[in-house]
PDB file of C-alpha atoms in Angstrom:
ATOM      1  CA  MET A  23       0.000   0.000   0.000  1.00 50.00           C
ATOM      2  CA  ASN A  24       1.468   3.362  -1.049  1.00 54.00           C
ATOM      3  CA  ARG A  25       0.762   6.693   0.600  1.00 55.00           C
ATOM      4  CA  GLU A  26      -1.744   7.773  -2.142  1.00 58.00           C
ATOM      5  CA  GLU A  27      -4.050   4.938  -1.075  1.00 64.00           C
ATOM      6  CA  LEU A  28      -4.041   5.968   2.604  1.00 64.00           C
ATOM      7  CA  THR A  29      -6.852   7.803   4.256  1.00 72.00           C
ATOM      8  CA  PRO A  30      -6.189  11.318   5.584  1.00 72.00           C
ATOM      9  CA  GLU A  31      -6.079   9.934   9.126  1.00 75.00           C
ATOM     10  CA  GLN A  32      -3.489   7.326   8.151  1.00 73.00           C
ATOM     11  CA  LYS A  33      -1.417   9.926   6.316  1.00 71.00           C
ATOM     12  CA  ALA A  34      -1.481  12.112   9.429  1.00 75.00           C
ATOM     13  CA  ALA A  35      -0.398   9.176  11.587  1.00 77.00           C
ATOM     14  CA  MET A  36       2.457   8.394   9.171  1.00 77.00           C
ATOM     15  CA  LYS A  37       3.603  12.027   9.283  1.00 78.00           C
ATOM     16  CA  GLU A  38       3.526  11.920  13.081  1.00 81.00           C
ATOM     17  CA  VAL A  39       5.638   8.742  13.077  1.00 80.00           C
ATOM     18  CA  ASP A  40       8.156  10.365  10.722  1.00 79.00           C
ATOM     19  CA  ARG A  41       8.270  13.453  12.922  1.00 82.00           C
ATOM     20  CA  MET A  42       8.884  11.352  16.045  1.00 86.00           C
ATOM     21  CA  ARG A  43      11.672   9.427  14.321  1.00 84.00           C
ATOM     22  CA  ALA A  44      13.344  12.669  13.272  1.00 84.00           C
ATOM     23  CA  GLU A  45      12.996  14.022  16.810  1.00 85.00           C
ATOM     24  CA  LYS A  46      14.530  10.857  18.248  1.00 86.00           C
ATOM     25  CA  ALA A  47      17.453  11.091  15.819  1.00 84.00           C
ATOM     26  CA  ARG A  48      17.995  14.722  16.842  1.00 85.00           C
ATOM     27  CA  ILE A  49      17.941  13.855  20.543  1.00 87.00           C
ATOM     28  CA  ASP A  50      20.368  10.943  20.001  1.00 84.00           C
ATOM     29  CA  ALA A  51      22.729  13.275  18.147  1.00 84.00           C
ATOM     30  CA  GLU A  52      22.550  15.858  20.954  1.00 85.00           C
ATOM     31  CA  LEU A  53      23.216  13.168  23.579  1.00 86.00           C
ATOM     32  CA  ALA A  54      26.200  11.868  21.623  1.00 84.00           C
ATOM     33  CA  LEU A  55      27.574  15.408  21.326  1.00 84.00           C
ATOM     34  CA  ALA A  56      27.083  16.052  25.050  1.00 83.00           C
ATOM     35  CA  GLU A  57      28.831  12.775  25.925  1.00 83.00           C
ATOM     36  CA  ALA A  58      31.744  13.679  23.654  1.00 81.00           C
ATOM     37  CA  LYS A  59      32.050  17.087  25.335  1.00 81.00           C
ATOM     38  CA  ARG A  60      31.872  15.483  28.779  1.00 80.00           C
ATOM     39  CA  THR A  61      34.592  12.997  27.885  1.00 78.00           C
ATOM     40  CA  GLU A  62      36.725  15.823  26.550  1.00 78.00           C
ATOM     41  CA  GLU A  63      36.228  17.841  29.744  1.00 76.00           C
ATOM     42  CA  LEU A  64      37.028  14.858  31.992  1.00 75.00           C
ATOM     43  CA  ALA A  65      40.180  13.904  30.103  1.00 75.00           C
ATOM     44  CA  PRO A  66      42.402  16.487  31.876  1.00 75.00           C
ATOM     45  CA  LEU A  67      40.964  15.477  35.261  1.00 71.00           C
ATOM     46  CA  ASN A  68      41.604  11.792  34.590  1.00 70.00           C
ATOM     47  CA  ALA A  69      45.121  12.589  33.453  1.00 72.00           C
ATOM     48  CA  GLU A  70      45.733  14.660  36.602  1.00 72.00           C
ATOM     49  CA  ALA A  71      44.391  11.854  38.806  1.00 68.00           C
ATOM     50  CA  SER A  72      46.671   9.335  37.072  1.00 69.00           C
ATOM     51  CA  LYS A  73      49.599  11.706  37.537  1.00 71.00           C
ATOM     52  CA  LEU A  74      48.839  12.105  41.256  1.00 68.00           C
ATOM     53  CA  ASN A  75      48.562   8.338  41.740  1.00 63.00           C
ATOM     54  CA  ALA A  76      51.857   7.802  39.901  1.00 66.00           C
ATOM     55  CA  GLU A  77      53.570  10.467  42.015  1.00 66.00           C
ATOM     56  CA  ARG A  78      52.175   8.916  45.188  1.00 61.00           C
ATOM     57  CA  ALA A  79      53.423   5.472  44.155  1.00 60.00           C
ATOM     58  CA  LEU A  80      56.843   6.963  43.401  1.00 63.00           C
ATOM     59  CA  ARG A  81      56.970   8.707  46.787  1.00 62.00           C
ATOM     60  CA  LEU A  82      55.983   5.457  48.512  1.00 59.00           C
ATOM     61  CA  ALA A  83      58.711   3.547  46.669  1.00 60.00           C
ATOM     62  CA  LYS A  84      61.275   6.216  47.624  1.00 58.00           C
ATOM     63  CA  ALA A  85      60.113   6.122  51.242  1.00 58.00           C
ATOM     64  CA  ASN A  86      60.508   2.344  51.349  1.00 56.00           C
ATOM     65  CA  ALA A  87      63.966   2.604  49.812  1.00 57.00           C
ATOM     66  CA  GLU A  88      64.975   5.292  52.314  1.00 58.00           C
ATOM     67  CA  ALA A  89      63.587   3.196  55.154  1.00 56.00           C
ATOM     68  CA  ALA A  90      65.730   0.291  53.975  1.00 53.00           C
ATOM     69  CA  ASP A  91      68.781   2.574  53.858  1.00 55.00           C
ATOM     70  CA  ILE A  92      68.090   3.762  57.404  1.00 53.00           C
ATOM     71  CA  ALA A  93      67.691   0.185  58.608  1.00 52.00           C
ATOM     72  CA  ALA A  94      70.970  -0.791  56.934  1.00 50.00           C
ATOM     73  CA  ALA A  95      72.757   2.211  58.445  1.00 49.00           C
ATOM     74  CA  GLY A  96      71.430   1.268  61.871  1.00 50.00           C
ATOM     75  CA  ALA A  97      72.629  -2.332  61.439  1.00 49.00           C
ATOM     76  CA  MET A  98      69.057  -3.661  61.581  1.00 57.00           C
ATOM     77  CA  ILE A  99      69.631  -5.428  58.248  1.00 57.00           C
ATOM     78  CA  GLU A 100      72.590  -6.305  56.056  1.00 61.00           C
ATOM     79  CA  ALA A 101      73.841  -3.462  53.851  1.00 59.00           C
ATOM     80  CA  ASP A 102      73.248  -5.237  50.544  1.00 65.00           C
ATOM     81  CA  ASP A 103      70.626  -4.822  47.831  1.00 68.00           C
ATOM     82  CA  ASP A 104      68.815  -8.111  48.521  1.00 73.00           C
ATOM     83  CA  SER A 105      68.383  -7.343  52.221  1.00 70.00           C
ATOM     84  CA  ARG A 106      67.151  -3.848  51.468  1.00 72.00           C
ATOM     85  CA  GLU A 107      64.661  -5.139  48.892  1.00 79.00           C
ATOM     86  CA  GLN A 108      63.346  -7.767  51.303  1.00 82.00           C
ATOM     87  CA  TYR A 109      63.043  -5.148  54.055  1.00 78.00           C
ATOM     88  CA  ALA A 110      61.143  -2.744  51.774  1.00 79.00           C
ATOM     89  CA  ASP A 111      58.818  -5.539  50.614  1.00 82.00           C
ATOM     90  CA  GLY A 112      58.253  -6.509  54.235  1.00 85.00           C
ATOM     91  CA  LEU A 113      57.227  -2.931  55.021  1.00 85.00           C
ATOM     92  CA  ARG A 114      54.766  -2.875  52.102  1.00 84.00           C
ATOM     93  CA  TYR A 115      53.166  -6.185  53.112  1.00 89.00           C
ATOM     94  CA  THR A 116      53.055  -5.171  56.776  1.00 91.00           C
ATOM     95  CA  VAL A 117      51.263  -1.899  56.041  1.00 88.00           C
ATOM     96  CA  ALA A 118      48.843  -3.592  53.630  1.00 88.00           C
ATOM     97  CA  LEU A 119      48.047  -6.341  56.158  1.00 92.00           C
ATOM     98  CA  SER A 120      47.572  -3.856  58.987  1.00 92.00           C
ATOM     99  CA  VAL A 121      45.169  -1.691  56.980  1.00 89.00           C
ATOM    100  CA  GLY A 122      43.175  -4.767  55.938  1.00 91.00           C
ATOM    101  CA  LEU A 123      42.907  -5.983  59.536  1.00 94.00           C
ATOM    102  CA  ALA A 124      41.904  -2.481  60.654  1.00 92.00           C
ATOM    103  CA  ILE A 125      39.047  -2.452  58.144  1.00 92.00           C
ATOM    104  CA  VAL A 126      37.916  -5.868  59.411  1.00 94.00           C
ATOM    105  CA  LEU A 127      38.065  -4.576  63.004  1.00 94.00           C
ATOM    106  CA  GLY A 128      36.107  -1.467  61.998  1.00 92.00           C
ATOM    107  CA  VAL A 129      33.412  -3.565  60.322  1.00 92.00           C
ATOM    108  CA  LEU A 130      33.148  -5.759  63.440  1.00 93.00           C
ATOM    109  CA  ARG A 131      32.859  -2.589  65.544  1.00 92.00           C
ATOM    110  CA  ILE A 132      29.889  -1.439  63.451  1.00 91.00           C
ATOM    111  CA  LEU A 133      28.262  -4.882  63.573  1.00 90.00           C
ATOM    112  CA  LYS A 134      28.752  -5.341  67.326  1.00 89.00           C
ATOM    113  CA  GLY A 135      28.258  -1.713  68.356  1.00 87.00           C
ATOM    114  CA  TRP A 136      31.625  -1.372  70.119  1.00 89.00           C
ATOM    115  CA  PRO A 137      32.504   2.202  71.200  1.00 90.00           C
ATOM    116  CA  LEU A 138      35.067   3.753  68.892  1.00 90.00           C
ATOM    117  CA  GLN A 139      36.760   5.849  71.564  1.00 92.00           C
ATOM    118  CA  ARG A 140      37.856   2.780  73.533  1.00 92.00           C
ATOM    119  CA  LEU A 141      39.485   1.235  70.466  1.00 93.00           C
ATOM    120  CA  ILE A 142      41.258   4.470  69.525  1.00 94.00           C
ATOM    121  CA  ILE A 143      42.456   5.282  73.066  1.00 95.00           C
ATOM    122  CA  GLY A 144      43.592   1.697  73.630  1.00 95.00           C
ATOM    123  CA  GLY A 145      45.379   1.674  70.281  1.00 93.00           C
ATOM    124  CA  TYR A 146      47.312   4.875  70.954  1.00 94.00           C
ATOM    125  CA  ILE A 147      48.262   3.698  74.441  1.00 96.00           C
ATOM    126  CA  LEU A 148      49.671   0.589  72.762  1.00 95.00           C
ATOM    127  CA  VAL A 149      51.542   2.781  70.253  1.00 94.00           C
ATOM    128  CA  VAL A 150      53.130   4.798  73.087  1.00 94.00           C
ATOM    129  CA  ILE A 151      54.164   1.647  74.950  1.00 95.00           C
ATOM    130  CA  MET A 152      55.602   0.051  71.808  1.00 93.00           C
ATOM    131  CA  THR A 153      57.518   3.254  71.002  1.00 93.00           C
ATOM    132  CA  ILE A 154      59.572   2.670  74.169  1.00 93.00           C
ATOM    133  CA  PHE A 155      60.683  -0.789  73.037  1.00 90.00           C
ATOM    134  CA  ALA A 156      60.837  -0.426  69.256  1.00 90.00           C
ATOM    135  CA  PRO A 157      64.184   0.196  67.492  1.00 87.00           C
ATOM    136  CA  GLU A 158      64.895   3.882  66.989  1.00 85.00           C
ATOM    137  CA  GLU A 159      65.296   3.397  63.223  1.00 81.00           C
ATOM    138  CA  ILE A 160      61.718   2.175  62.793  1.00 85.00           C
ATOM    139  CA  ILE A 161      59.774   4.638  64.979  1.00 88.00           C
ATOM    140  CA  GLY A 162      59.586   7.522  62.499  1.00 86.00           C
ATOM    141  CA  ILE A 163      58.724   5.171  59.649  1.00 85.00           C
ATOM    142  CA  ALA A 164      56.003   3.551  61.752  1.00 88.00           C
ATOM    143  CA  TYR A 165      54.434   6.892  62.650  1.00 90.00           C
ATOM    144  CA  ASP A 166      54.487   8.102  59.040  1.00 85.00           C
ATOM    145  CA  SER A 167      53.089   4.831  57.681  1.00 85.00           C
ATOM    146  CA  GLY A 168      49.665   5.727  59.078  1.00 81.00           C
ATOM    147  CA  GLY A 169      49.400   8.285  56.282  1.00 79.00           C
ATOM    148  CA  VAL A 170      48.835   5.593  53.638  1.00 75.00           C
ATOM    149  CA  THR A 171      45.125   5.641  54.454  1.00 72.00           C
ATOM    150  CA  THR A 172      44.655   9.273  53.395  1.00 75.00           C
ATOM    151  CA  SER A 173      44.823   8.784  49.636  1.00 75.00           C
ATOM    152  CA  THR A 174      42.175  10.092  47.235  1.00 75.00           C
ATOM    153  CA  ILE A 175      40.910   6.559  46.653  1.00 75.00           C
ATOM    154  CA  THR A 176      41.039   5.038  50.135  1.00 78.00           C
ATOM    155  CA  VAL A 177      39.185   7.762  52.063  1.00 83.00           C
ATOM    156  CA  PRO A 178      35.931   7.901  50.011  1.00 84.00           C
ATOM    157  CA  LEU A 179      35.903   4.136  49.490  1.00 85.00           C
ATOM    158  CA  VAL A 180      36.364   3.197  53.152  1.00 87.00           C
ATOM    159  CA  THR A 181      34.076   5.976  54.373  1.00 87.00           C
ATOM    160  CA  ALA A 182      31.333   4.832  52.004  1.00 88.00           C
ATOM    161  CA  LEU A 183      31.794   1.263  53.298  1.00 88.00           C
ATOM    162  CA  GLY A 184      31.329   2.336  56.911  1.00 90.00           C
ATOM    163  CA  VAL A 185      28.375   4.661  56.334  1.00 89.00           C
ATOM    164  CA  GLY A 186      26.655   2.186  54.015  1.00 90.00           C
ATOM    165  CA  LEU A 187      27.080  -0.676  56.472  1.00 89.00           C
ATOM    166  CA  ALA A 188      25.806   1.381  59.411  1.00 89.00           C
ATOM    167  CA  SER A 189      22.812   2.528  57.333  1.00 88.00           C
ATOM    168  CA  SER A 190      21.820  -1.055  56.553  1.00 89.00           C
ATOM    169  CA  ILE A 191      21.868  -2.307  60.157  1.00 87.00           C
ATOM    170  CA  ARG A 192      18.910  -1.666  62.415  1.00 84.00           C
ATOM    171  CA  GLY A 193      19.802   0.306  65.522  1.00 83.00           C
ATOM    172  CA  ARG A 194      22.970   1.855  64.059  1.00 86.00           C
ATOM    173  CA  ASN A 195      23.292   5.581  63.410  1.00 85.00           C
ATOM    174  CA  PRO A 196      25.353   6.239  60.246  1.00 85.00           C
ATOM    175  CA  MET A 197      26.529   9.594  61.633  1.00 85.00           C
ATOM    176  CA  ILE A 198      27.861   7.958  64.820  1.00 85.00           C
ATOM    177  CA  ASP A 199      28.663   4.357  63.902  1.00 86.00           C
ATOM    178  CA  GLY A 200      29.470   4.816  60.209  1.00 86.00           C
ATOM    179  CA  PHE A 201      32.678   6.790  60.688  1.00 88.00           C
ATOM    180  CA  GLY A 202      35.956   5.777  62.316  1.00 88.00           C
ATOM    181  CA  LEU A 203      37.299   3.238  59.828  1.00 90.00           C
ATOM    182  CA  ILE A 204      39.903   5.717  58.569  1.00 89.00           C
ATOM    183  CA  ALA A 205      41.054   6.383  62.142  1.00 90.00           C
ATOM    184  CA  LEU A 206      41.540   2.673  62.787  1.00 92.00           C
ATOM    185  CA  ALA A 207      43.251   2.209  59.439  1.00 89.00           C
ATOM    186  CA  SER A 208      45.638   5.079  60.256  1.00 90.00           C
ATOM    187  CA  LEU A 209      46.400   3.679  63.693  1.00 92.00           C
ATOM    188  CA  SER A 210      47.094   0.047  62.842  1.00 93.00           C
ATOM    189  CA  PRO A 211      50.135   0.562  60.540  1.00 91.00           C
ATOM    190  CA  MET A 212      51.994   2.278  63.400  1.00 92.00           C
ATOM    191  CA  ILE A 213      51.508  -0.771  65.601  1.00 93.00           C
ATOM    192  CA  PHE A 214      52.301  -3.356  62.949  1.00 93.00           C
ATOM    193  CA  VAL A 215      55.358  -1.561  61.538  1.00 91.00           C
ATOM    194  CA  MET A 216      56.870  -1.288  65.013  1.00 92.00           C
ATOM    195  CA  ILE A 217      56.191  -4.994  65.541  1.00 93.00           C
ATOM    196  CA  TYR A 218      57.885  -5.644  62.197  1.00 89.00           C
ATOM    197  CA  GLY A 219      60.878  -3.523  63.239  1.00 86.00           C
ATOM    198  CA  MET A 220      61.227  -5.356  66.548  1.00 88.00           C
ATOM    199  CA  TRP A 221      60.983  -8.685  64.740  1.00 86.00           C
ATOM    200  CA  ILE A 222      63.652  -7.673  62.210  1.00 80.00           C
ATOM    201  CA  ALA A 223      65.938  -6.330  64.940  1.00 71.00           C
TER     202      ALA A 223
END
């Protein structure tokens, strides 16, 4: 059936369908253009974020290398490349393990309703006591290692975990129980790195 055989009502309906198709094509083109502009605008931000992450990784590698040099100078380890590499790797694994265990402890705190202040006060008392017995070469490194939890990725991710978990549990207040994971994650590397230093020494 061609258009000449259609009734006026059918012709009007066909015109409306054609108009709607043209409108949809226009909207799709505008959306594609907006997405292209958005991608173009985000490109510098993504590049800057990648640059910051690369710089942070470089600083961390330098810090581990310097820590190994300090340990070698203080006779905690042998002054050869293999010993320094093993010591630096040990620091990385120790910090990673301590942050992971701190997150687990923070999740248990939210689930069980433990008071945060007792964990924090007890943890810092332990840090002060361990500072007395830890080797001098490891104390500064241990204190600075708590800063690994303040990256641009860790803070929003861990905070969202705590607030989301507290929001999903009956009887928990997200504003009170949802926060504190970052504090625990900043505290635990100090304890574990000093333990690592005492074990190495």
